[in-house]
Amino acid sequence: WRDVAKMAAPMEGGLEPAGGGGDARTGQDEQESPRPEPAFVYTERDFIRSGVGWSGSRAESRLDRALLSAWARRLAAGCFRYPLRGPEMPSRELPGSRRLLAQLNARRASQRRPPQTIAGLRQPFDPQRFNFSRVPAREILFPLRRGGGTEARVGGQPDPGARPEAQAGAQPEAQVQVGPQTQVEPEAQAGPRPLPEGQSQSQPQASARPEARAHLDPDPQPQAESDALLIINVSPLAQGHVLLVPEPEKLLPQTLTRASVLRALELVLLSSDPAFRVGFNSLGAFASVNHLHLHGFYLRHRLEVEWAPTEPLGVTGAGACVHRLCGHYTRALVLYSDGGDCEEVADTLLAIIHLLLDRSVAHNLLLTRGCALGPQPPDPDSRDGVRLILWPRRSCFGAKDGSAFNVAFCELAGFLPIKTAPDFETLTEESALRIIGEQLLPAEEFQQLGAEIAGLSLH
């Protein structure tokens, strides 16, 4: 980005693309390309905390409308490396009990940007390598901004679909510049955000103490949140495939931070569609770019991890309750948020992430609408909350292998983008589970890790 300013008002002039010139994929003049949309401003009032499920129908949320419409405009303008439709990208559910979904995506395998060479989980950010500060303006959908009040806004105007009491508090919006000199909004300087409805400062274990947070995240800045960016993934896997880039001006390496976990969790809560997922691949777990980012997309297929039974990991002082998957083909840790405990869940997850980094354990993360945790979900059809599924796994550095698919968060969850037509046609559930199993953390190591996690404390 060169400059993203006055995001709350209609764009005038837009951005100059990194490197200048026109559209390398379609030959389009950059003057005709889509420009970044006004900032998407949200508060906790926008979280969808009830009525989410696969059965029945529900109106699109503000986020769904904004994301999908902006994404469709860029699809029509030829901003992607390939179209995400047609007979070249068939999909099929593999026969078997796991309902694995295979999708042939040969163009992604052949046309995506070559992955960067990764040597370790804590590899520093390298400004000389590709990073998301270099993307052209037309690939930016909009900044994502956490408002400080209760108003719901689209750009600088109150959302016409918001409740009257929410509109009443709308204020003129501050400017924001995305780059090395990001301006802090007045609302962010005013003080900490209000607590979720029904929660008071006196409630126990609502969040970690400030000193504990500082230990988990060396630069937490809880009162000065900068905008995140939503950028299209030019080599998409599914409809609405975007990249969430938290705190882009900081140029952070691909290691989760408190701000990034909160943004990811809030993004899922802003969608009313159970198909919307957010995922993260650490270094050594098939991350391709060493610049902090997460993936988001709409996958209209029910995944087993949404309802799979879980059991508590053990007695833990780490805030939110940590479970593990039961009877699943992977070994994973699971947390759950109903939308009113985002900070507590983020702090707990971050404590586990830091333990994994200290143990040099690569990991993948999926955030998806799902059932409440336990051996038997009380309502198997409900997707009102968010499951956060974390897979500690074997590290994989160097060139990506020649398997039918790479094992990252999508594949661990049951969505298998396949590289070649022969592999797509012959892949079975048994062979897919074998490929996935080779990347899992061994059972003994997972059990030992679980014991350490159960002993964590943020208080």
PDB file of N, CA, C and O in Angstrom, residues 38-109:
ATOM      1  N   PRO A  38     -14.649   1.640   1.484  1.00  0.00           N
ATOM      2  CA  PRO A  38     -14.549   2.305   2.794  1.00  0.00           C
ATOM      3  C   PRO A  38     -14.336   1.290   3.910  1.00  0.00           C
ATOM      4  O   PRO A  38     -14.679   0.116   3.785  1.00  0.00           O
ATOM      5  N   ALA A  39     -13.777   1.748   5.012  1.00  0.00           N
ATOM      6  CA  ALA A  39     -13.509   0.863   6.145  1.00  0.00           C
ATOM      7  C   ALA A  39     -14.800   0.222   6.647  1.00  0.00           C
ATOM      8  O   ALA A  39     -15.841   0.864   6.703  1.00  0.00           O
ATOM      9  N   PHE A  40     -14.694  -1.052   6.999  1.00  0.00           N
ATOM     10  CA  PHE A  40     -15.813  -1.751   7.623  1.00  0.00           C
ATOM     11  C   PHE A  40     -15.644  -1.586   9.125  1.00  0.00           C
ATOM     12  O   PHE A  40     -14.701  -2.115   9.723  1.00  0.00           O
ATOM     13  N   VAL A  41     -16.541  -0.831   9.738  1.00  0.00           N
ATOM     14  CA  VAL A  41     -16.465  -0.541  11.169  1.00  0.00           C
ATOM     15  C   VAL A  41     -17.501  -1.391  11.898  1.00  0.00           C
ATOM     16  O   VAL A  41     -18.657  -1.443  11.487  1.00  0.00           O
ATOM     17  N   TYR A  42     -17.079  -2.038  12.972  1.00  0.00           N
ATOM     18  CA  TYR A  42     -18.001  -2.921  13.683  1.00  0.00           C
ATOM     19  C   TYR A  42     -17.784  -2.794  15.183  1.00  0.00           C
ATOM     20  O   TYR A  42     -16.749  -2.291  15.648  1.00  0.00           O
ATOM     21  N   THR A  43     -18.758  -3.248  15.932  1.00  0.00           N
ATOM     22  CA  THR A  43     -18.654  -3.347  17.388  1.00  0.00           C
ATOM     23  C   THR A  43     -19.207  -4.703  17.803  1.00  0.00           C
ATOM     24  O   THR A  43     -19.664  -5.496  16.966  1.00  0.00           O
ATOM     25  N   GLU A  44     -19.208  -4.961  19.097  1.00  0.00           N
ATOM     26  CA  GLU A  44     -19.743  -6.227  19.602  1.00  0.00           C
ATOM     27  C   GLU A  44     -21.225  -6.382  19.285  1.00  0.00           C
ATOM     28  O   GLU A  44     -21.739  -7.505  19.237  1.00  0.00           O
ATOM     29  N   ARG A  45     -21.913  -5.271  19.070  1.00  0.00           N
ATOM     30  CA  ARG A  45     -23.335  -5.345  18.729  1.00  0.00           C
ATOM     31  C   ARG A  45     -23.552  -6.047  17.393  1.00  0.00           C
ATOM     32  O   ARG A  45     -24.660  -6.504  17.093  1.00  0.00           O
ATOM     33  N   ASP A  46     -22.521  -6.125  16.565  1.00  0.00           N
ATOM     34  CA  ASP A  46     -22.641  -6.756  15.248  1.00  0.00           C
ATOM     35  C   ASP A  46     -22.401  -8.267  15.286  1.00  0.00           C
ATOM     36  O   ASP A  46     -22.603  -8.948  14.274  1.00  0.00           O
ATOM     37  N   PHE A  47     -21.938  -8.797  16.403  1.00  0.00           N
ATOM     38  CA  PHE A  47     -21.680 -10.228  16.483  1.00  0.00           C
ATOM     39  C   PHE A  47     -22.997 -10.998  16.359  1.00  0.00           C
ATOM     40  O   PHE A  47     -23.996 -10.662  16.985  1.00  0.00           O
ATOM     41  N   ILE A  48     -22.991 -12.047  15.559  1.00  0.00           N
ATOM     42  CA  ILE A  48     -24.161 -12.915  15.388  1.00  0.00           C
ATOM     43  C   ILE A  48     -24.017 -14.061  16.371  1.00  0.00           C
ATOM     44  O   ILE A  48     -23.184 -14.950  16.187  1.00  0.00           O
ATOM     45  N   ARG A  49     -24.834 -14.056  17.428  1.00  0.00           N
ATOM     46  CA  ARG A  49     -24.656 -15.005  18.521  1.00  0.00           C
ATOM     47  C   ARG A  49     -25.824 -15.967  18.693  1.00  0.00           C
ATOM     48  O   ARG A  49     -25.858 -16.730  19.653  1.00  0.00           O
ATOM     49  N   SER A  50     -26.760 -15.951  17.748  1.00  0.00           N
ATOM     50  CA  SER A  50     -27.876 -16.892  17.820  1.00  0.00           C
ATOM     51  C   SER A  50     -28.467 -17.069  16.432  1.00  0.00           C
ATOM     52  O   SER A  50     -28.302 -16.217  15.548  1.00  0.00           O
ATOM     53  N   GLY A  51     -29.151 -18.197  16.245  1.00  0.00           N
ATOM     54  CA  GLY A  51     -29.851 -18.440  14.992  1.00  0.00           C
ATOM     55  C   GLY A  51     -28.980 -18.877  13.841  1.00  0.00           C
ATOM     56  O   GLY A  51     -29.423 -18.877  12.683  1.00  0.00           O
ATOM     57  N   VAL A  52     -27.725 -19.276  14.099  1.00  0.00           N
ATOM     58  CA  VAL A  52     -26.826 -19.713  13.030  1.00  0.00           C
ATOM     59  C   VAL A  52     -26.897 -21.226  12.905  1.00  0.00           C
ATOM     60  O   VAL A  52     -26.811 -21.942  13.903  1.00  0.00           O
ATOM     61  N   GLY A  53     -27.056 -21.722  11.708  1.00  0.00           N
ATOM     62  CA  GLY A  53     -27.111 -23.169  11.486  1.00  0.00           C
ATOM     63  C   GLY A  53     -27.234 -23.475  10.010  1.00  0.00           C
ATOM     64  O   GLY A  53     -27.470 -22.586   9.182  1.00  0.00           O
ATOM     65  N   TRP A  54     -27.062 -24.745   9.685  1.00  0.00           N
ATOM     66  CA  TRP A  54     -27.141 -25.172   8.287  1.00  0.00           C
ATOM     67  C   TRP A  54     -28.582 -25.323   7.820  1.00  0.00           C
ATOM     68  O   TRP A  54     -28.862 -25.226   6.633  1.00  0.00           O
ATOM     69  N   SER A  55     -29.483 -25.615   8.726  1.00  0.00           N
ATOM     70  CA  SER A  55     -30.882 -25.768   8.333  1.00  0.00           C
ATOM     71  C   SER A  55     -31.585 -24.419   8.392  1.00  0.00           C
ATOM     72  O   SER A  55     -31.233 -23.550   9.202  1.00  0.00           O
ATOM     73  N   GLY A  56     -32.565 -24.237   7.532  1.00  0.00           N
ATOM     74  CA  GLY A  56     -33.271 -22.968   7.483  1.00  0.00           C
ATOM     75  C   GLY A  56     -32.463 -21.921   6.755  1.00  0.00           C
ATOM     76  O   GLY A  56     -31.446 -22.202   6.118  1.00  0.00           O
ATOM     77  N   SER A  57     -32.900 -20.695   6.838  1.00  0.00           N
ATOM     78  CA  SER A  57     -32.202 -19.609   6.150  1.00  0.00           C
ATOM     79  C   SER A  57     -32.131 -18.407   7.070  1.00  0.00           C
ATOM     80  O   SER A  57     -32.977 -18.206   7.937  1.00  0.00           O
ATOM     81  N   ARG A  58     -31.097 -17.610   6.884  1.00  0.00           N
ATOM     82  CA  ARG A  58     -30.916 -16.397   7.655  1.00  0.00           C
ATOM     83  C   ARG A  58     -30.348 -15.342   6.728  1.00  0.00           C
ATOM     84  O   ARG A  58     -29.537 -15.639   5.846  1.00  0.00           O
ATOM     85  N   ALA A  59     -30.759 -14.098   6.910  1.00  0.00           N
ATOM     86  CA  ALA A  59     -30.267 -13.006   6.073  1.00  0.00           C
ATOM     87  C   ALA A  59     -28.760 -12.854   6.235  1.00  0.00           C
ATOM     88  O   ALA A  59     -28.198 -13.114   7.307  1.00  0.00           O
ATOM     89  N   GLU A  60     -28.097 -12.437   5.158  1.00  0.00           N
ATOM     90  CA  GLU A  60     -26.670 -12.177   5.222  1.00  0.00           C
ATOM     91  C   GLU A  60     -26.385 -11.081   6.241  1.00  0.00           C
ATOM     92  O   GLU A  60     -27.148 -10.129   6.381  1.00  0.00           O
ATOM     93  N   SER A  61     -25.285 -11.222   6.941  1.00  0.00           N
ATOM     94  CA  SER A  61     -24.875 -10.178   7.871  1.00  0.00           C
ATOM     95  C   SER A  61     -24.244  -9.022   7.097  1.00  0.00           C
ATOM     96  O   SER A  61     -23.963  -9.122   5.900  1.00  0.00           O
ATOM     97  N   ARG A  62     -23.998  -7.934   7.797  1.00  0.00           N
ATOM     98  CA  ARG A  62     -23.320  -6.801   7.153  1.00  0.00           C
ATOM     99  C   ARG A  62     -21.975  -7.223   6.584  1.00  0.00           C
ATOM    100  O   ARG A  62     -21.591  -6.818   5.493  1.00  0.00           O
ATOM    101  N   LEU A  63     -21.219  -8.019   7.357  1.00  0.00           N
ATOM    102  CA  LEU A  63     -19.911  -8.451   6.867  1.00  0.00           C
ATOM    103  C   LEU A  63     -20.058  -9.304   5.623  1.00  0.00           C
ATOM    104  O   LEU A  63     -19.321  -9.118   4.647  1.00  0.00           O
ATOM    105  N   ASP A  64     -20.969 -10.264   5.643  1.00  0.00           N
ATOM    106  CA  ASP A  64     -21.153 -11.128   4.475  1.00  0.00           C
ATOM    107  C   ASP A  64     -21.472 -10.304   3.235  1.00  0.00           C
ATOM    108  O   ASP A  64     -20.915 -10.549   2.153  1.00  0.00           O
ATOM    109  N   ARG A  65     -22.376  -9.335   3.370  1.00  0.00           N
ATOM    110  CA  ARG A  65     -22.733  -8.505   2.221  1.00  0.00           C
ATOM    111  C   ARG A  65     -21.535  -7.713   1.718  1.00  0.00           C
ATOM    112  O   ARG A  65     -21.263  -7.653   0.514  1.00  0.00           O
ATOM    113  N   ALA A  66     -20.800  -7.091   2.652  1.00  0.00           N
ATOM    114  CA  ALA A  66     -19.667  -6.260   2.253  1.00  0.00           C
ATOM    115  C   ALA A  66     -18.557  -7.087   1.617  1.00  0.00           C
ATOM    116  O   ALA A  66     -17.996  -6.721   0.567  1.00  0.00           O
ATOM    117  N   LEU A  67     -18.228  -8.212   2.240  1.00  0.00           N
ATOM    118  CA  LEU A  67     -17.122  -9.043   1.751  1.00  0.00           C
ATOM    119  C   LEU A  67     -17.450  -9.661   0.388  1.00  0.00           C
ATOM    120  O   LEU A  67     -16.660  -9.552  -0.562  1.00  0.00           O
ATOM    121  N   LEU A  68     -18.611 -10.293   0.288  1.00  0.00           N
ATOM    122  CA  LEU A  68     -18.942 -11.013  -0.946  1.00  0.00           C
ATOM    123  C   LEU A  68     -19.169 -10.070  -2.126  1.00  0.00           C
ATOM    124  O   LEU A  68     -18.804 -10.389  -3.258  1.00  0.00           O
ATOM    125  N   SER A  69     -19.750  -8.906  -1.873  1.00  0.00           N
ATOM    126  CA  SER A  69     -19.964  -7.975  -2.982  1.00  0.00           C
ATOM    127  C   SER A  69     -18.639  -7.383  -3.466  1.00  0.00           C
ATOM    128  O   SER A  69     -18.409  -7.269  -4.674  1.00  0.00           O
ATOM    129  N   ALA A  70     -17.752  -7.017  -2.544  1.00  0.00           N
ATOM    130  CA  ALA A  70     -16.447  -6.487  -2.937  1.00  0.00           C
ATOM    131  C   ALA A  70     -15.612  -7.556  -3.640  1.00  0.00           C
ATOM    132  O   ALA A  70     -14.898  -7.281  -4.609  1.00  0.00           O
ATOM    133  N   TRP A  71     -15.718  -8.785  -3.150  1.00  0.00           N
ATOM    134  CA  TRP A  71     -14.973  -9.904  -3.754  1.00  0.00           C
ATOM    135  C   TRP A  71     -15.486 -10.181  -5.167  1.00  0.00           C
ATOM    136  O   TRP A  71     -14.698 -10.405  -6.089  1.00  0.00           O
ATOM    137  N   ALA A  72     -16.803 -10.141  -5.348  1.00  0.00           N
ATOM    138  CA  ALA A  72     -17.400 -10.392  -6.669  1.00  0.00           C
ATOM    139  C   ALA A  72     -16.984  -9.323  -7.671  1.00  0.00           C
ATOM    140  O   ALA A  72     -16.772  -9.619  -8.863  1.00  0.00           O
ATOM    141  N   ARG A  73     -16.860  -8.077  -7.225  1.00  0.00           N
ATOM    142  CA  ARG A  73     -16.427  -7.018  -8.133  1.00  0.00           C
ATOM    143  C   ARG A  73     -15.017  -7.275  -8.633  1.00  0.00           C
ATOM    144  O   ARG A  73     -14.694  -7.028  -9.798  1.00  0.00           O
ATOM    145  N   ARG A  74     -14.172  -7.787  -7.790  1.00  0.00           N
ATOM    146  CA  ARG A  74     -12.800  -8.071  -8.212  1.00  0.00           C
ATOM    147  C   ARG A  74     -12.733  -9.320  -9.079  1.00  0.00           C
ATOM    148  O   ARG A  74     -11.887  -9.423  -9.963  1.00  0.00           O
ATOM    149  N   LEU A  75     -13.628 -10.257  -8.838  1.00  0.00           N
ATOM    150  CA  LEU A  75     -13.703 -11.421  -9.713  1.00  0.00           C
ATOM    151  C   LEU A  75     -14.113 -10.989 -11.120  1.00  0.00           C
ATOM    152  O   LEU A  75     -13.518 -11.408 -12.117  1.00  0.00           O
ATOM    153  N   ALA A  76     -15.111 -10.110 -11.214  1.00  0.00           N
ATOM    154  CA  ALA A  76     -15.575  -9.617 -12.514  1.00  0.00           C
ATOM    155  C   ALA A  76     -14.512  -8.787 -13.216  1.00  0.00           C
ATOM    156  O   ALA A  76     -14.457  -8.751 -14.453  1.00  0.00           O
ATOM    157  N   ALA A  77     -13.651  -8.136 -12.440  1.00  0.00           N
ATOM    158  CA  ALA A  77     -12.619  -7.279 -13.022  1.00  0.00           C
ATOM    159  C   ALA A  77     -11.351  -8.046 -13.392  1.00  0.00           C
ATOM    160  O   ALA A  77     -10.386  -7.443 -13.874  1.00  0.00           O
ATOM    161  N   GLY A  78     -11.330  -9.362 -13.175  1.00  0.00           N
ATOM    162  CA  GLY A  78     -10.171 -10.163 -13.560  1.00  0.00           C
ATOM    163  C   GLY A  78      -8.982 -10.021 -12.645  1.00  0.00           C
ATOM    164  O   GLY A  78      -7.834 -10.106 -13.093  1.00  0.00           O
ATOM    165  N   CYS A  79      -9.223  -9.810 -11.345  1.00  0.00           N
ATOM    166  CA  CYS A  79      -8.128  -9.610 -10.401  1.00  0.00           C
ATOM    167  C   CYS A  79      -7.499 -10.910  -9.902  1.00  0.00           C
ATOM    168  O   CYS A  79      -6.492 -10.868  -9.190  1.00  0.00           O
ATOM    169  N   PHE A  80      -8.090 -12.055 -10.258  1.00  0.00           N
ATOM    170  CA  PHE A  80      -7.582 -13.346  -9.782  1.00  0.00           C
ATOM    171  C   PHE A  80      -6.742 -14.034 -10.856  1.00  0.00           C
ATOM    172  O   PHE A  80      -6.874 -13.735 -12.045  1.00  0.00           O
ATOM    173  N   ARG A  81      -5.919 -14.965 -10.433  1.00  0.00           N
ATOM    174  CA  ARG A  81      -5.080 -15.699 -11.384  1.00  0.00           C
ATOM    175  C   ARG A  81      -5.894 -16.667 -12.232  1.00  0.00           C
ATOM    176  O   ARG A  81      -5.473 -17.037 -13.321  1.00  0.00           O
ATOM    177  N   TYR A  82      -7.051 -17.090 -11.729  1.00  0.00           N
ATOM    178  CA  TYR A  82      -7.904 -18.020 -12.474  1.00  0.00           C
ATOM    179  C   TYR A  82      -9.325 -17.879 -11.959  1.00  0.00           C
ATOM    180  O   TYR A  82      -9.548 -17.457 -10.819  1.00  0.00           O
ATOM    181  N   PRO A  83     -10.322 -18.196 -12.780  1.00  0.00           N
ATOM    182  CA  PRO A  83     -11.718 -18.132 -12.321  1.00  0.00           C
ATOM    183  C   PRO A  83     -12.032 -19.292 -11.386  1.00  0.00           C
ATOM    184  O   PRO A  83     -11.522 -20.400 -11.559  1.00  0.00           O
ATOM    185  N   LEU A  84     -12.843 -19.021 -10.401  1.00  0.00           N
ATOM    186  CA  LEU A  84     -13.174 -20.044  -9.403  1.00  0.00           C
ATOM    187  C   LEU A  84     -14.505 -20.689  -9.760  1.00  0.00           C
ATOM    188  O   LEU A  84     -15.474 -20.606  -9.014  1.00  0.00           O
ATOM    189  N   ARG A  85     -14.560 -21.297 -10.906  1.00  0.00           N
ATOM    190  CA  ARG A  85     -15.796 -21.938 -11.345  1.00  0.00           C
ATOM    191  C   ARG A  85     -15.491 -22.767 -12.587  1.00  0.00           C
ATOM    192  O   ARG A  85     -14.395 -22.708 -13.132  1.00  0.00           O
ATOM    193  N   GLY A  86     -16.499 -23.511 -13.030  1.00  0.00           N
ATOM    194  CA  GLY A  86     -16.367 -24.254 -14.275  1.00  0.00           C
ATOM    195  C   GLY A  86     -15.938 -25.686 -14.076  1.00  0.00           C
ATOM    196  O   GLY A  86     -15.604 -26.130 -12.965  1.00  0.00           O
ATOM    197  N   PRO A  87     -15.928 -26.460 -15.164  1.00  0.00           N
ATOM    198  CA  PRO A  87     -15.620 -27.894 -15.092  1.00  0.00           C
ATOM    199  C   PRO A  87     -14.169 -28.194 -14.725  1.00  0.00           C
ATOM    200  O   PRO A  87     -13.847 -29.331 -14.393  1.00  0.00           O
ATOM    201  N   GLU A  88     -13.309 -27.183 -14.774  1.00  0.00           N
ATOM    202  CA  GLU A  88     -11.907 -27.418 -14.421  1.00  0.00           C
ATOM    203  C   GLU A  88     -11.702 -27.555 -12.912  1.00  0.00           C
ATOM    204  O   GLU A  88     -10.618 -27.917 -12.468  1.00  0.00           O
ATOM    205  N   MET A  89     -12.716 -27.223 -12.115  1.00  0.00           N
ATOM    206  CA  MET A  89     -12.584 -27.302 -10.662  1.00  0.00           C
ATOM    207  C   MET A  89     -13.713 -28.119 -10.055  1.00  0.00           C
ATOM    208  O   MET A  89     -14.494 -27.619  -9.240  1.00  0.00           O
ATOM    209  N   PRO A  90     -13.827 -29.395 -10.423  1.00  0.00           N
ATOM    210  CA  PRO A  90     -14.885 -30.228  -9.837  1.00  0.00           C
ATOM    211  C   PRO A  90     -14.562 -30.569  -8.392  1.00  0.00           C
ATOM    212  O   PRO A  90     -13.415 -30.470  -7.947  1.00  0.00           O
ATOM    213  N   SER A  91     -15.577 -30.969  -7.647  1.00  0.00           N
ATOM    214  CA  SER A  91     -15.375 -31.433  -6.276  1.00  0.00           C
ATOM    215  C   SER A  91     -16.219 -32.675  -6.056  1.00  0.00           C
ATOM    216  O   SER A  91     -17.224 -32.894  -6.734  1.00  0.00           O
ATOM    217  N   ARG A  92     -15.812 -33.498  -5.108  1.00  0.00           N
ATOM    218  CA  ARG A  92     -16.571 -34.700  -4.781  1.00  0.00           C
ATOM    219  C   ARG A  92     -16.308 -35.083  -3.338  1.00  0.00           C
ATOM    220  O   ARG A  92     -15.210 -34.855  -2.804  1.00  0.00           O
ATOM    221  N   GLU A  93     -17.327 -35.634  -2.693  1.00  0.00           N
ATOM    222  CA  GLU A  93     -17.170 -36.142  -1.344  1.00  0.00           C
ATOM    223  C   GLU A  93     -16.643 -37.563  -1.436  1.00  0.00           C
ATOM    224  O   GLU A  93     -17.229 -38.409  -2.110  1.00  0.00           O
ATOM    225  N   LEU A  94     -15.531 -37.833  -0.763  1.00  0.00           N
ATOM    226  CA  LEU A  94     -14.942 -39.169  -0.820  1.00  0.00           C
ATOM    227  C   LEU A  94     -15.841 -40.155  -0.082  1.00  0.00           C
ATOM    228  O   LEU A  94     -16.314 -39.871   1.024  1.00  0.00           O
ATOM    229  N   PRO A  95     -16.107 -41.312  -0.670  1.00  0.00           N
ATOM    230  CA  PRO A  95     -16.910 -42.331   0.014  1.00  0.00           C
ATOM    231  C   PRO A  95     -16.273 -42.717   1.348  1.00  0.00           C
ATOM    232  O   PRO A  95     -15.061 -42.899   1.432  1.00  0.00           O
ATOM    233  N   GLY A  96     -17.083 -42.789   2.384  1.00  0.00           N
ATOM    234  CA  GLY A  96     -16.576 -43.132   3.702  1.00  0.00           C
ATOM    235  C   GLY A  96     -17.300 -42.342   4.776  1.00  0.00           C
ATOM    236  O   GLY A  96     -18.133 -41.480   4.496  1.00  0.00           O
ATOM    237  N   SER A  97     -16.949 -42.615   6.011  1.00  0.00           N
ATOM    238  CA  SER A  97     -17.659 -42.024   7.140  1.00  0.00           C
ATOM    239  C   SER A  97     -17.217 -40.612   7.476  1.00  0.00           C
ATOM    240  O   SER A  97     -17.921 -39.899   8.201  1.00  0.00           O
ATOM    241  N   ARG A  98     -16.068 -40.171   6.950  1.00  0.00           N
ATOM    242  CA  ARG A  98     -15.503 -38.892   7.357  1.00  0.00           C
ATOM    243  C   ARG A  98     -15.997 -37.704   6.534  1.00  0.00           C
ATOM    244  O   ARG A  98     -15.743 -36.566   6.878  1.00  0.00           O
ATOM    245  N   ARG A  99     -16.662 -37.954   5.445  1.00  0.00           N
ATOM    246  CA  ARG A  99     -17.215 -36.911   4.573  1.00  0.00           C
ATOM    247  C   ARG A  99     -16.151 -35.923   4.123  1.00  0.00           C
ATOM    248  O   ARG A  99     -16.356 -34.697   4.089  1.00  0.00           O
ATOM    249  N   LEU A 100     -14.967 -36.423   3.771  1.00  0.00           N
ATOM    250  CA  LEU A 100     -13.899 -35.568   3.267  1.00  0.00           C
ATOM    251  C   LEU A 100     -14.303 -35.017   1.902  1.00  0.00           C
ATOM    252  O   LEU A 100     -14.839 -35.738   1.058  1.00  0.00           O
ATOM    253  N   LEU A 101     -14.034 -33.742   1.677  1.00  0.00           N
ATOM    254  CA  LEU A 101     -14.374 -33.093   0.416  1.00  0.00           C
ATOM    255  C   LEU A 101     -13.105 -32.844  -0.380  1.00  0.00           C
ATOM    256  O   LEU A 101     -12.210 -32.106   0.062  1.00  0.00           O
ATOM    257  N   ALA A 102     -13.009 -33.468  -1.555  1.00  0.00           N
ATOM    258  CA  ALA A 102     -11.872 -33.263  -2.449  1.00  0.00           C
ATOM    259  C   ALA A 102     -12.270 -32.282  -3.540  1.00  0.00           C
ATOM    260  O   ALA A 102     -13.380 -32.335  -4.077  1.00  0.00           O
ATOM    261  N   GLN A 103     -11.360 -31.383  -3.880  1.00  0.00           N
ATOM    262  CA  GLN A 103     -11.591 -30.402  -4.937  1.00  0.00           C
ATOM    263  C   GLN A 103     -10.364 -30.366  -5.836  1.00  0.00           C
ATOM    264  O   GLN A 103      -9.237 -30.223  -5.352  1.00  0.00           O
ATOM    265  N   LEU A 104     -10.568 -30.507  -7.135  1.00  0.00           N
ATOM    266  CA  LEU A 104      -9.460 -30.389  -8.077  1.00  0.00           C
ATOM    267  C   LEU A 104      -9.162 -28.912  -8.302  1.00  0.00           C
ATOM    268  O   LEU A 104     -10.033 -28.150  -8.731  1.00  0.00           O
ATOM    269  N   ASN A 105      -7.938 -28.499  -7.978  1.00  0.00           N
ATOM    270  CA  ASN A 105      -7.530 -27.100  -8.158  1.00  0.00           C
ATOM    271  C   ASN A 105      -6.122 -27.086  -8.726  1.00  0.00           C
ATOM    272  O   ASN A 105      -5.157 -26.662  -8.078  1.00  0.00           O
ATOM    273  N   ALA A 106      -6.011 -27.580  -9.967  1.00  0.00           N
ATOM    274  CA  ALA A 106      -4.699 -27.700 -10.606  1.00  0.00           C
ATOM    275  C   ALA A 106      -4.076 -26.339 -10.865  1.00  0.00           C
ATOM    276  O   ALA A 106      -2.843 -26.178 -10.824  1.00  0.00           O
ATOM    277  N   ARG A 107      -4.895 -25.336 -11.151  1.00  0.00           N
ATOM    278  CA  ARG A 107      -4.339 -24.016 -11.450  1.00  0.00           C
ATOM    279  C   ARG A 107      -3.682 -23.387 -10.226  1.00  0.00           C
ATOM    280  O   ARG A 107      -2.671 -22.680 -10.348  1.00  0.00           O
ATOM    281  N   ARG A 108      -4.257 -23.621  -9.067  1.00  0.00           N
ATOM    282  CA  ARG A 108      -3.607 -23.095  -7.862  1.00  0.00           C
ATOM    283  C   ARG A 108      -2.240 -23.732  -7.684  1.00  0.00           C
ATOM    284  O   ARG A 108      -1.263 -23.059  -7.333  1.00  0.00           O
ATOM    285  N   ALA A 109      -2.153 -25.028  -7.948  1.00  0.00           N
ATOM    286  CA  ALA A 109      -0.880 -25.728  -7.790  1.00  0.00           C
ATOM    287  C   ALA A 109       0.168 -25.214  -8.764  1.00  0.00           C
ATOM    288  O   ALA A 109       1.359 -25.148  -8.433  1.00  0.00           O
TER     289      ALA A 109
END
